[in-house]
mmCIF file of C-alpha atoms in Angstrom:
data_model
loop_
_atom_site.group_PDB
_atom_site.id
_atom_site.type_symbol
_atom_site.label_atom_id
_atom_site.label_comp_id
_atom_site.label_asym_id
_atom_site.label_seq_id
_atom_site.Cartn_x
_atom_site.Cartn_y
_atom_site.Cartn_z
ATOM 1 C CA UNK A 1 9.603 18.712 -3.222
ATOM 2 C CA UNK A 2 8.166 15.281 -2.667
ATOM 3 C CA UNK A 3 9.613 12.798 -0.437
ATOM 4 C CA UNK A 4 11.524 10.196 -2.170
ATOM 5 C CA UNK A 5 11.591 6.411 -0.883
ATOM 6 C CA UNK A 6 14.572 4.273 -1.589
ATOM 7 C CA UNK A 7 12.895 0.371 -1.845
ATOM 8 C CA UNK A 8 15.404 -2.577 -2.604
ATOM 9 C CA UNK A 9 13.155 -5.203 -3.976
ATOM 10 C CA UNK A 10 13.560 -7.449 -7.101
ATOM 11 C CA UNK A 11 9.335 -8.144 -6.323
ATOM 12 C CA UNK A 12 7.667 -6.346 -9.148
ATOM 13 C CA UNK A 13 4.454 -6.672 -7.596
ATOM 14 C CA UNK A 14 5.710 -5.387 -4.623
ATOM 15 C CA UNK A 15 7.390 -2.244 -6.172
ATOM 16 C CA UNK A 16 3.955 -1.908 -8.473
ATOM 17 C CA UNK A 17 2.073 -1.869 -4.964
ATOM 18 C CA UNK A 18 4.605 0.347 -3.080
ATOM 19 C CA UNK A 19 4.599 2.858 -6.092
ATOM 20 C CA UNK A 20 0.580 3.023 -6.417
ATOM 21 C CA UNK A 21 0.214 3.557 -2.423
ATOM 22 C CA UNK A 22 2.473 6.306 -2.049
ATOM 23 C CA UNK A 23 2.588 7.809 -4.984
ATOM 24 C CA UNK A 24 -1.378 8.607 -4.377
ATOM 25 C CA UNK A 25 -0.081 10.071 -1.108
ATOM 26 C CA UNK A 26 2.454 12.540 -2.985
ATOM 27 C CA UNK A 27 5.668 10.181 -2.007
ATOM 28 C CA UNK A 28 8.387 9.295 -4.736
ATOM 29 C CA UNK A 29 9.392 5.335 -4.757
ATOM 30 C CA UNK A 30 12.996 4.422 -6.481
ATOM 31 C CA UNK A 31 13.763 1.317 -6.852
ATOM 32 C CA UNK A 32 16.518 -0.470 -6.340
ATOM 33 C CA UNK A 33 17.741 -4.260 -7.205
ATOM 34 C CA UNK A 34 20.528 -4.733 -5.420
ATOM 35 C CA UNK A 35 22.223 -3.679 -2.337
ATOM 36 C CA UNK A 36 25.315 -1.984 -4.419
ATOM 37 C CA UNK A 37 22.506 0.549 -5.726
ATOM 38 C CA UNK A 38 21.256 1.516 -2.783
ATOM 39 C CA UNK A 39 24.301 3.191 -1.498
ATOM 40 C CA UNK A 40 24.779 4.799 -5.063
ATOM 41 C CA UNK A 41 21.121 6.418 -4.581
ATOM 42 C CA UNK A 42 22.042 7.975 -1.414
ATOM 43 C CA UNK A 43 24.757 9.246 -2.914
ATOM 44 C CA UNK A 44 22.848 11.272 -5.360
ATOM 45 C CA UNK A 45 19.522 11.491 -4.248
ATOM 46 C CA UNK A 46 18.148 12.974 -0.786
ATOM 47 C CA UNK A 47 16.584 10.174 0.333
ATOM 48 C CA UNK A 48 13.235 10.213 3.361
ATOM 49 C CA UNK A 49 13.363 6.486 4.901
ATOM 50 C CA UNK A 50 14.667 3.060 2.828
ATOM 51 C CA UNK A 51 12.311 -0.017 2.972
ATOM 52 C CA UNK A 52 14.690 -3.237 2.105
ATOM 53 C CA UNK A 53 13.353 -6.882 0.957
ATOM 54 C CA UNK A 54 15.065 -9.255 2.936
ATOM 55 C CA UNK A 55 14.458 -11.596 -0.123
ATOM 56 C CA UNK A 56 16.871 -10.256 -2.576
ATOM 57 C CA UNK A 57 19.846 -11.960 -0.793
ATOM 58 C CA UNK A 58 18.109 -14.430 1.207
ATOM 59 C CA UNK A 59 21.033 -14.096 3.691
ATOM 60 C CA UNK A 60 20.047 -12.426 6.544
ATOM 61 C CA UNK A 61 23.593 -12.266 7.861
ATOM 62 C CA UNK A 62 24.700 -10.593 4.710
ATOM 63 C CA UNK A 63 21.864 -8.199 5.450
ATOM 64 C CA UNK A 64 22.439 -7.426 8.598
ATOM 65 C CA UNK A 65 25.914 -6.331 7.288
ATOM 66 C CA UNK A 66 24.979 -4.203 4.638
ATOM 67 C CA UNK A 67 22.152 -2.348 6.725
ATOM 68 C CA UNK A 68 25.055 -1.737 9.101
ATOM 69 C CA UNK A 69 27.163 -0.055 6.259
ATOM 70 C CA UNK A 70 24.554 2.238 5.130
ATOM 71 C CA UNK A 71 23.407 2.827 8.614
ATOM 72 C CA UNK A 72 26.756 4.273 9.243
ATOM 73 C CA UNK A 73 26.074 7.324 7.502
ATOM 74 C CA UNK A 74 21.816 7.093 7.108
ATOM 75 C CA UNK A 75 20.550 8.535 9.858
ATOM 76 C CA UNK A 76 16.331 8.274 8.857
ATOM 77 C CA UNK A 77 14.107 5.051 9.280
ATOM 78 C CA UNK A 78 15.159 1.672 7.596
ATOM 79 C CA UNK A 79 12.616 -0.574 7.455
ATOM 80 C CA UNK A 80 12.861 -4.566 6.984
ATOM 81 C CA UNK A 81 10.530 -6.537 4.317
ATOM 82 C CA UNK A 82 10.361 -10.224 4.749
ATOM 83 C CA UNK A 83 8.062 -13.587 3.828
ATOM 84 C CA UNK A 84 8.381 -14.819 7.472
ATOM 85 C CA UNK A 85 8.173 -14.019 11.402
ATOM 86 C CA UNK A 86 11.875 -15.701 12.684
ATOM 87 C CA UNK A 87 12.462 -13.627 16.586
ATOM 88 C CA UNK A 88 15.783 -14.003 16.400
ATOM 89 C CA UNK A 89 16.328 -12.410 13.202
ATOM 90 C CA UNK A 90 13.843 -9.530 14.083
ATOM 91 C CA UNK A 91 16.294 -8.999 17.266
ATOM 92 C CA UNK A 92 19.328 -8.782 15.351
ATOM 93 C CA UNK A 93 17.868 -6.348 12.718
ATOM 94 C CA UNK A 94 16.794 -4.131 15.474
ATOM 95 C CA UNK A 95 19.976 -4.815 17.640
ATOM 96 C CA UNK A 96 22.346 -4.654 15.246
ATOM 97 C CA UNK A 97 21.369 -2.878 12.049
ATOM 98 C CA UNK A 98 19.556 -0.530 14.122
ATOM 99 C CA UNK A 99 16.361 -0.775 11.884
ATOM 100 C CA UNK A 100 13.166 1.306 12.457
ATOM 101 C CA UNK A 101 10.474 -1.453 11.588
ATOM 102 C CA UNK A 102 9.719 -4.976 10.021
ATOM 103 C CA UNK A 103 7.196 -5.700 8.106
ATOM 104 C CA UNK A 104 6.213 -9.870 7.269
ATOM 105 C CA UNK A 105 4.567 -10.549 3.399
ATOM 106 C CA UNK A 106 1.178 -9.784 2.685
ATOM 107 C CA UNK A 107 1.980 -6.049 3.361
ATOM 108 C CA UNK A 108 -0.730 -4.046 4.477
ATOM 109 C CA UNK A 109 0.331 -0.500 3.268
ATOM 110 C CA UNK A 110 -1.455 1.615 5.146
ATOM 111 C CA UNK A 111 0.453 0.492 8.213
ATOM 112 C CA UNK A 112 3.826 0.519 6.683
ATOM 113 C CA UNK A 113 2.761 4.251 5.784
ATOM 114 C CA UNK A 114 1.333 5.357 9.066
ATOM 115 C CA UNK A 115 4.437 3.520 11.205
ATOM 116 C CA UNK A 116 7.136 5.471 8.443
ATOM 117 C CA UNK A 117 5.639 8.845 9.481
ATOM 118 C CA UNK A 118 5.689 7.824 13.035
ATOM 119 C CA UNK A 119 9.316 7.566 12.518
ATOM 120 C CA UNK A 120 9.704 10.624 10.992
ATOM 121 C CA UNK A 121 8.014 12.936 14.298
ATOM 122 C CA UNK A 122 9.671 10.675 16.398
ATOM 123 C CA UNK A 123 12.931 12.036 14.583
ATOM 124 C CA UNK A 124 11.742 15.286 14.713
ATOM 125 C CA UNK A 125 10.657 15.681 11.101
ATOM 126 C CA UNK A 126 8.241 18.083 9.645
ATOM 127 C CA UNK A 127 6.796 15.456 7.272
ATOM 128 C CA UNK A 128 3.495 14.228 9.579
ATOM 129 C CA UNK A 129 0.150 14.521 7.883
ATOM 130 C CA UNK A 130 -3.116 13.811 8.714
ATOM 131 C CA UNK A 131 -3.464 10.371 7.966
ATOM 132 C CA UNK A 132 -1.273 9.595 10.814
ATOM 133 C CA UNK A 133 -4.586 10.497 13.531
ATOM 134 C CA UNK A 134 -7.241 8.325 13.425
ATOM 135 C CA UNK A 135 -9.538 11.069 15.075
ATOM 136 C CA UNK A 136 -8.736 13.260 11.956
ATOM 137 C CA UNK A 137 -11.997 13.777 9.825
ATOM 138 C CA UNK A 138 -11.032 12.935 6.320
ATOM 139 C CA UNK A 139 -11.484 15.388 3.945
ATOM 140 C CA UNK A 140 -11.021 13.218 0.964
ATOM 141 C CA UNK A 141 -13.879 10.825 -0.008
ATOM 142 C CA UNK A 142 -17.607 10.012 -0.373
ATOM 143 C CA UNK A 143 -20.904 8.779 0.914
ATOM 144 C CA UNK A 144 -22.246 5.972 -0.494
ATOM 145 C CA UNK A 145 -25.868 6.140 1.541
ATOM 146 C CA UNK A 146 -24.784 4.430 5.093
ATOM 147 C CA UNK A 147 -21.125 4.393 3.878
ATOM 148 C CA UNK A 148 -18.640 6.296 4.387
ATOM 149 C CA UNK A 149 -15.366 5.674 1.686
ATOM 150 C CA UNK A 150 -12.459 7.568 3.833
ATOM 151 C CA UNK A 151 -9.328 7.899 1.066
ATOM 152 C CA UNK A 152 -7.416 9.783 3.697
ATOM 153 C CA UNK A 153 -7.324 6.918 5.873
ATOM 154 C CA UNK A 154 -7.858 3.846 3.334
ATOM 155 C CA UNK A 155 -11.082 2.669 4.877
ATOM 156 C CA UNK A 156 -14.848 2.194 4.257
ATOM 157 C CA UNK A 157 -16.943 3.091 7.729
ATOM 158 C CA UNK A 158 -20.426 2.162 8.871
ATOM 159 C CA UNK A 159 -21.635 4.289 11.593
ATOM 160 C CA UNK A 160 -17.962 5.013 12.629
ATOM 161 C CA UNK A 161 -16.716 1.459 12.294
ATOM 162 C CA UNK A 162 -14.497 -0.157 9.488
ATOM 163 C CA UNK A 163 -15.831 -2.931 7.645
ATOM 164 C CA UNK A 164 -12.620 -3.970 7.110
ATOM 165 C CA UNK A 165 -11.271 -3.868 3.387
ATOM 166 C CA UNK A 166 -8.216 -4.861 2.325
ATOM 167 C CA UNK A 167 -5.700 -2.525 1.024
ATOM 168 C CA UNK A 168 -6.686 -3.665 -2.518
ATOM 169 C CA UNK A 169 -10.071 -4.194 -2.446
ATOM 170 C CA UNK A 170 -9.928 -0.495 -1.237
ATOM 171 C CA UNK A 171 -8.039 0.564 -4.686
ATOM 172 C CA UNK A 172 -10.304 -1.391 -6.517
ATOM 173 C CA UNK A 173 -13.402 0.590 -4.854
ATOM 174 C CA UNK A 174 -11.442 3.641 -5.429
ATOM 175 C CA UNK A 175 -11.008 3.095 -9.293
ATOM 176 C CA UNK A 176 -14.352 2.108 -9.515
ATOM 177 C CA UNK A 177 -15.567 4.949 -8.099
ATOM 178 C CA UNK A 178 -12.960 7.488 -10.122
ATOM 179 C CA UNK A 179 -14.819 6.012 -13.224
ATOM 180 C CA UNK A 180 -18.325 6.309 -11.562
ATOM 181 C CA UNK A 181 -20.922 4.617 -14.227
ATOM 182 C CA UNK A 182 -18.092 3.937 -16.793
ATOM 183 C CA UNK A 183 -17.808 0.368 -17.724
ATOM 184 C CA UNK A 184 -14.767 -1.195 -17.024
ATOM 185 C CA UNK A 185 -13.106 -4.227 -18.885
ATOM 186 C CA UNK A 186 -11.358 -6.800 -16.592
ATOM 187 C CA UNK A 187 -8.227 -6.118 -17.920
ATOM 188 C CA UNK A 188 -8.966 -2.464 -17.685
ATOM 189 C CA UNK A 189 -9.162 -3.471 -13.659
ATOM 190 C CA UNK A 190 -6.470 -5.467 -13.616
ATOM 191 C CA UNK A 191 -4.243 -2.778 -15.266
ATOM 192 C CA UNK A 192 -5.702 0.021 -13.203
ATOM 193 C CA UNK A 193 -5.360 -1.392 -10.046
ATOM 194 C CA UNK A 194 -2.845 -4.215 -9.996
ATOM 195 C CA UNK A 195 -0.546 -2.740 -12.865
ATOM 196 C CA UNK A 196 -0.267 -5.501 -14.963
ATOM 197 C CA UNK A 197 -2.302 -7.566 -17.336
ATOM 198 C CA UNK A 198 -1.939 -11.055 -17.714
ATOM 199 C CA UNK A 199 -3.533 -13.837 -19.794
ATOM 200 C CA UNK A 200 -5.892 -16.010 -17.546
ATOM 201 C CA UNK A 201 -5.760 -13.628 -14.814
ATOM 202 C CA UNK A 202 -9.300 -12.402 -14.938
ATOM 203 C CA UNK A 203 -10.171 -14.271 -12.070
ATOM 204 C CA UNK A 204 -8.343 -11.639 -10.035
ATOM 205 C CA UNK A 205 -10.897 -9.383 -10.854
ATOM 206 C CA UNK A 206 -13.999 -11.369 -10.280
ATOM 207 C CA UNK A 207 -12.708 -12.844 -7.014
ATOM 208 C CA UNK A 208 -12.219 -9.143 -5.491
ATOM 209 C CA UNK A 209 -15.444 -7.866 -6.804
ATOM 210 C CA UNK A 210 -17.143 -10.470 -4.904
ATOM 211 C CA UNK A 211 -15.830 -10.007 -1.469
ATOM 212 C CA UNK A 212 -16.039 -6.184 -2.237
ATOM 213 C CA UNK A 213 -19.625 -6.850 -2.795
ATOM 214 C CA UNK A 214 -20.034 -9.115 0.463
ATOM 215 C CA UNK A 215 -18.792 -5.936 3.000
ATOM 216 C CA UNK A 216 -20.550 -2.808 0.717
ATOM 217 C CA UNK A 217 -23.348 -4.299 -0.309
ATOM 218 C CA UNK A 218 -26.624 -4.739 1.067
ATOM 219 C CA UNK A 219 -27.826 -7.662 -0.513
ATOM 220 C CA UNK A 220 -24.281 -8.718 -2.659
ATOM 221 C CA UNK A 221 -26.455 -11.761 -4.484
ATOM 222 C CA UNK A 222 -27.895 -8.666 -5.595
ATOM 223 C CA UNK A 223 -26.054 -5.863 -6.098
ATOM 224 C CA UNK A 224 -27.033 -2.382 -6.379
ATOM 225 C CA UNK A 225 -23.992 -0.658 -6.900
ATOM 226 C CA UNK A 226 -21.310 -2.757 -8.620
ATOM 227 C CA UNK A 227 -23.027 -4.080 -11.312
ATOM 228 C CA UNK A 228 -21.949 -6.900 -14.007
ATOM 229 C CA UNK A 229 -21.650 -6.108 -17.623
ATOM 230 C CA UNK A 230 -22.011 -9.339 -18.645
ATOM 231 C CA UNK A 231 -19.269 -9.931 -21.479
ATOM 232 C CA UNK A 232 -17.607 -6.957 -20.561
ATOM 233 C CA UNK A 233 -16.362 -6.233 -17.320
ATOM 234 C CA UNK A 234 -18.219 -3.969 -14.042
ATOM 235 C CA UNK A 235 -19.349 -0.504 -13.763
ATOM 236 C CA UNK A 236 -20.118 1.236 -10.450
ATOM 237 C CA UNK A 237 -23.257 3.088 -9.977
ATOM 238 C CA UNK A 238 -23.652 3.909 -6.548
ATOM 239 C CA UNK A 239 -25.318 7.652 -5.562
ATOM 240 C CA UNK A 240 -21.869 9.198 -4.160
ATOM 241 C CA UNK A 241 -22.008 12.237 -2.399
ATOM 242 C CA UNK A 242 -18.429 14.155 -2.032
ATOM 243 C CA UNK A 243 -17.177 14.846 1.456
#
Protein backbone atom coordinates (compact mmCIF):
# COMPACT_ATOMS: atom_id res chain seq x y z
CA UNK A 1 0.00 0.00 0.00
CA UNK A 2 1.47 3.38 -0.77
CA UNK A 3 2.29 5.87 1.75
CA UNK A 4 -0.19 8.55 2.03
CA UNK A 5 0.86 12.32 2.87
CA UNK A 6 -1.56 14.56 4.63
CA UNK A 7 -0.53 18.41 3.15
CA UNK A 8 -2.66 21.44 4.51
CA UNK A 9 -2.14 24.02 1.88
CA UNK A 10 -4.70 26.32 0.11
CA UNK A 11 -1.33 26.88 -2.59
CA UNK A 12 -2.44 25.07 -5.67
CA UNK A 13 0.85 25.28 -7.09
CA UNK A 14 2.24 23.99 -4.18
CA UNK A 15 -0.13 20.92 -3.88
CA UNK A 16 0.36 20.51 -7.98
CA UNK A 17 4.24 20.37 -7.11
CA UNK A 18 3.95 18.20 -3.93
CA UNK A 19 1.59 15.74 -5.87
CA UNK A 20 3.97 15.45 -9.12
CA UNK A 21 7.21 14.85 -6.78
CA UNK A 22 5.93 12.16 -4.79
CA UNK A 23 3.59 10.71 -6.61
CA UNK A 24 6.61 9.78 -9.20
CA UNK A 25 8.19 8.31 -6.06
CA UNK A 26 5.04 5.95 -5.34
CA UNK A 27 3.76 8.39 -2.30
CA UNK A 28 -0.06 9.40 -2.04
CA UNK A 29 -0.61 13.39 -1.34
CA UNK A 30 -4.23 14.43 0.25
CA UNK A 31 -4.92 17.57 0.54
CA UNK A 32 -6.28 19.43 2.94
CA UNK A 33 -7.61 23.27 3.25
CA UNK A 34 -8.06 23.80 6.52
CA UNK A 35 -6.87 22.75 9.83
CA UNK A 36 -10.52 21.18 10.83
CA UNK A 37 -9.75 18.58 7.88
CA UNK A 38 -6.74 17.54 8.88
CA UNK A 39 -7.81 15.94 12.04
CA UNK A 40 -10.87 14.40 10.09
CA UNK A 41 -8.17 12.66 7.66
CA UNK A 42 -6.42 11.08 10.45
CA UNK A 43 -9.37 9.92 11.54
CA UNK A 44 -10.04 7.87 8.52
CA UNK A 45 -7.03 7.54 6.74
CA UNK A 46 -3.56 5.96 7.98
CA UNK A 47 -1.60 8.69 7.49
CA UNK A 48 2.87 8.51 6.94
CA UNK A 49 4.07 12.21 7.99
CA UNK A 50 1.76 15.71 7.58
CA UNK A 51 3.50 18.71 5.85
CA UNK A 52 1.39 22.01 7.04
CA UNK A 53 1.51 25.63 5.23
CA UNK A 54 1.97 28.03 7.79
CA UNK A 55 0.12 30.39 5.30
CA UNK A 56 -3.35 29.16 5.53
CA UNK A 57 -3.89 30.93 8.93
CA UNK A 58 -1.17 33.32 8.89
CA UNK A 59 -1.21 33.03 12.73
CA UNK A 60 1.54 31.29 13.87
CA UNK A 61 0.22 31.22 17.42
CA UNK A 62 -2.94 29.63 16.22
CA UNK A 63 -0.60 27.14 14.59
CA UNK A 64 1.38 26.34 17.09
CA UNK A 65 -1.92 25.37 18.88
CA UNK A 66 -3.38 23.25 16.47
CA UNK A 67 -0.01 21.28 15.72
CA UNK A 68 -0.13 20.72 19.48
CA UNK A 69 -3.71 19.15 19.23
CA UNK A 70 -2.93 16.80 16.55
CA UNK A 71 0.44 16.12 17.97
CA UNK A 72 -1.32 14.77 20.93
CA UNK A 73 -2.29 11.72 19.32
CA UNK A 74 0.20 11.83 15.84
CA UNK A 75 3.07 10.31 16.70
CA UNK A 76 5.07 10.46 12.85
CA UNK A 77 6.95 13.60 11.40
CA UNK A 78 5.09 17.04 11.05
CA UNK A 79 6.71 19.21 9.00
CA UNK A 80 6.32 23.21 8.83
CA UNK A 81 5.89 25.15 5.29
CA UNK A 82 6.44 28.82 5.40
CA UNK A 83 7.35 32.13 3.01
CA UNK A 84 9.94 33.31 5.62
CA UNK A 85 13.02 32.45 8.04
CA UNK A 86 11.63 34.22 11.66
CA UNK A 87 14.13 32.11 14.68
CA UNK A 88 11.83 32.59 17.07
CA UNK A 89 9.01 31.06 15.41
CA UNK A 90 11.21 28.10 14.14
CA UNK A 91 12.00 27.59 18.09
CA UNK A 92 8.56 27.50 19.13
CA UNK A 93 7.45 25.06 16.34
CA UNK A 94 10.16 22.77 17.36
CA UNK A 95 9.75 23.52 21.17
CA UNK A 96 6.38 23.47 21.40
CA UNK A 97 4.54 21.71 18.60
CA UNK A 98 7.22 19.28 18.61
CA UNK A 99 7.63 19.46 14.73
CA UNK A 100 10.08 17.27 12.71
CA UNK A 101 11.27 19.96 10.07
CA UNK A 102 10.68 23.48 8.43
CA UNK A 103 10.91 24.16 5.26
CA UNK A 104 11.05 28.31 3.91
CA UNK A 105 9.21 28.99 0.13
CA UNK A 106 10.86 28.13 -2.89
CA UNK A 107 10.73 24.42 -1.79
CA UNK A 108 13.29 22.31 -3.09
CA UNK A 109 11.57 18.82 -3.03
CA UNK A 110 14.09 16.62 -3.13
CA UNK A 111 15.20 17.76 0.31
CA UNK A 112 11.84 17.86 1.86
CA UNK A 113 11.73 14.11 0.52
CA UNK A 114 15.12 12.91 1.60
CA UNK A 115 14.76 14.81 5.32
CA UNK A 116 10.85 12.98 5.58
CA UNK A 117 12.51 9.55 5.17
CA UNK A 118 15.20 10.52 7.52
CA UNK A 119 12.45 10.90 9.92
CA UNK A 120 10.94 7.87 9.26
CA UNK A 121 14.47 5.46 10.17
CA UNK A 122 15.05 7.74 12.77
CA UNK A 123 11.51 6.51 14.07
CA UNK A 124 12.28 3.22 13.30
CA UNK A 125 10.24 2.85 10.12
CA UNK A 126 10.64 0.39 7.37
CA UNK A 127 9.87 3.01 4.69
CA UNK A 128 13.82 4.10 3.69
CA UNK A 129 14.71 3.73 0.05
CA UNK A 130 17.49 4.33 -1.89
CA UNK A 131 17.26 7.77 -2.69
CA UNK A 132 18.01 8.57 0.82
CA UNK A 133 22.20 7.53 0.11
CA UNK A 134 23.92 9.62 -2.00
CA UNK A 135 26.58 6.78 -2.62
CA UNK A 136 23.63 4.66 -4.03
CA UNK A 137 24.13 4.08 -7.88
CA UNK A 138 20.88 5.00 -9.45
CA UNK A 139 19.30 2.57 -11.31
CA UNK A 140 16.81 4.80 -12.94
CA UNK A 141 18.01 7.12 -15.77
CA UNK A 142 20.20 7.82 -18.84
CA UNK A 143 23.36 8.93 -20.51
CA UNK A 144 23.26 11.72 -22.49
CA UNK A 145 27.16 11.41 -23.89
CA UNK A 146 29.20 13.10 -20.77
CA UNK A 147 25.89 13.27 -18.80
CA UNK A 148 24.59 11.43 -16.56
CA UNK A 149 20.43 12.19 -15.86
CA UNK A 150 20.10 10.36 -12.23
CA UNK A 151 15.95 10.17 -11.66
CA UNK A 152 16.63 8.30 -8.47
CA UNK A 153 18.31 11.13 -7.02
CA UNK A 154 16.83 14.23 -9.13
CA UNK A 155 20.14 15.28 -10.57
CA UNK A 156 22.14 15.65 -13.83
CA UNK A 157 26.11 14.64 -13.14
CA UNK A 158 29.28 15.44 -15.04
CA UNK A 159 32.06 13.24 -14.14
CA UNK A 160 30.42 12.61 -10.68
CA UNK A 161 29.47 16.21 -10.00
CA UNK A 162 25.95 17.93 -10.18
CA UNK A 163 25.51 20.69 -12.43
CA UNK A 164 23.04 21.84 -10.36
CA UNK A 165 19.34 21.83 -11.78
CA UNK A 166 16.57 22.93 -10.17
CA UNK A 167 13.87 20.69 -9.09
CA UNK A 168 11.87 21.86 -12.16
CA UNK A 169 14.15 22.28 -14.68
CA UNK A 170 14.86 18.57 -13.74
CA UNK A 171 10.98 17.62 -14.55
CA UNK A 172 11.14 19.53 -17.49
CA UNK A 173 14.36 17.43 -18.72
CA UNK A 174 12.55 14.45 -17.57
CA UNK A 175 9.36 15.07 -19.77
CA UNK A 176 11.40 15.96 -22.46
CA UNK A 177 13.18 13.06 -22.42
CA UNK A 178 9.87 10.63 -21.73
CA UNK A 179 8.78 12.10 -25.19
CA UNK A 180 12.32 11.67 -26.75
CA UNK A 181 12.05 13.32 -30.48
CA UNK A 182 8.28 14.12 -30.02
CA UNK A 183 7.50 17.71 -30.46
CA UNK A 184 6.10 19.36 -27.73
CA UNK A 185 3.70 22.47 -27.73
CA UNK A 186 4.37 25.06 -24.94
CA UNK A 187 1.30 24.49 -23.43
CA UNK A 188 1.85 20.81 -23.79
CA UNK A 189 5.05 21.75 -21.32
CA UNK A 190 3.39 23.83 -19.28
CA UNK A 191 0.60 21.23 -18.64
CA UNK A 192 3.03 18.36 -18.35
CA UNK A 193 5.24 19.74 -16.05
CA UNK A 194 3.72 22.64 -14.15
CA UNK A 195 0.00 21.27 -14.27
CA UNK A 196 -1.68 24.07 -15.47
CA UNK A 197 -2.08 26.11 -18.58
CA UNK A 198 -2.50 29.61 -18.60
CA UNK A 199 -2.94 32.38 -21.21
CA UNK A 200 0.37 34.44 -21.55
CA UNK A 201 2.27 32.03 -19.63
CA UNK A 202 4.45 30.69 -22.38
CA UNK A 203 7.25 32.49 -21.19
CA UNK A 204 7.51 29.89 -18.44
CA UNK A 205 8.49 27.57 -20.87
CA UNK A 206 11.02 29.45 -22.87
CA UNK A 207 12.69 30.91 -19.78
CA UNK A 208 13.41 27.21 -18.37
CA UNK A 209 14.48 25.85 -21.65
CA UNK A 210 17.11 28.37 -21.73
CA UNK A 211 18.83 27.90 -18.48
CA UNK A 212 18.27 24.08 -19.09
CA UNK A 213 20.21 24.65 -22.18
CA UNK A 214 23.01 26.85 -20.39
CA UNK A 215 24.02 23.67 -17.75
CA UNK A 216 23.35 20.53 -20.53
CA UNK A 217 24.44 21.95 -23.34
CA UNK A 218 27.64 22.27 -24.92
CA UNK A 219 27.32 25.18 -26.90
CA UNK A 220 23.41 26.37 -25.64
CA UNK A 221 23.55 29.37 -28.51
CA UNK A 222 23.55 26.25 -30.29
CA UNK A 223 21.88 23.52 -29.19
CA UNK A 224 22.20 20.01 -30.07
CA UNK A 225 19.76 18.39 -28.08
CA UNK A 226 16.78 20.59 -27.21
CA UNK A 227 15.90 21.90 -30.28
CA UNK A 228 13.25 24.80 -31.27
CA UNK A 229 10.29 24.07 -33.39
CA UNK A 230 9.85 27.30 -34.38
CA UNK A 231 5.94 28.02 -34.16
CA UNK A 232 5.45 25.08 -32.26
CA UNK A 233 7.07 24.35 -29.19
CA UNK A 234 10.69 21.98 -28.43
CA UNK A 235 11.53 18.48 -29.05
CA UNK A 236 14.49 16.67 -27.45
CA UNK A 237 16.84 14.71 -29.49
CA UNK A 238 19.67 13.83 -27.53
CA UNK A 239 21.38 10.02 -28.10
CA UNK A 240 20.14 8.56 -24.55
CA UNK A 241 21.47 5.49 -23.47
CA UNK A 242 19.35 3.68 -20.49
CA UNK A 243 21.15 2.98 -17.26
Amino acid sequence: MANRVLLLTKNLEIFIEFNTFFNEEGWIIQNVMGPAEVQTVLKEKKVTAIFWDMDVLQDYQQDIALIKQVRQDFRRPIFALTTKTDPEHAYELYTQALINGYFCKPLDYRVIFAQLLQQLWFAGGKLITANLTAETAPKRGYYLEHLLIDRDHYRVTHNGTDIGLTPKEFRLLWYLIKHHNQVLSREQLLQGVWGYDTLGSSRIVDMHISHLRDKIEVDPDHPRWIKTVRGFGYSFEGPLKKL
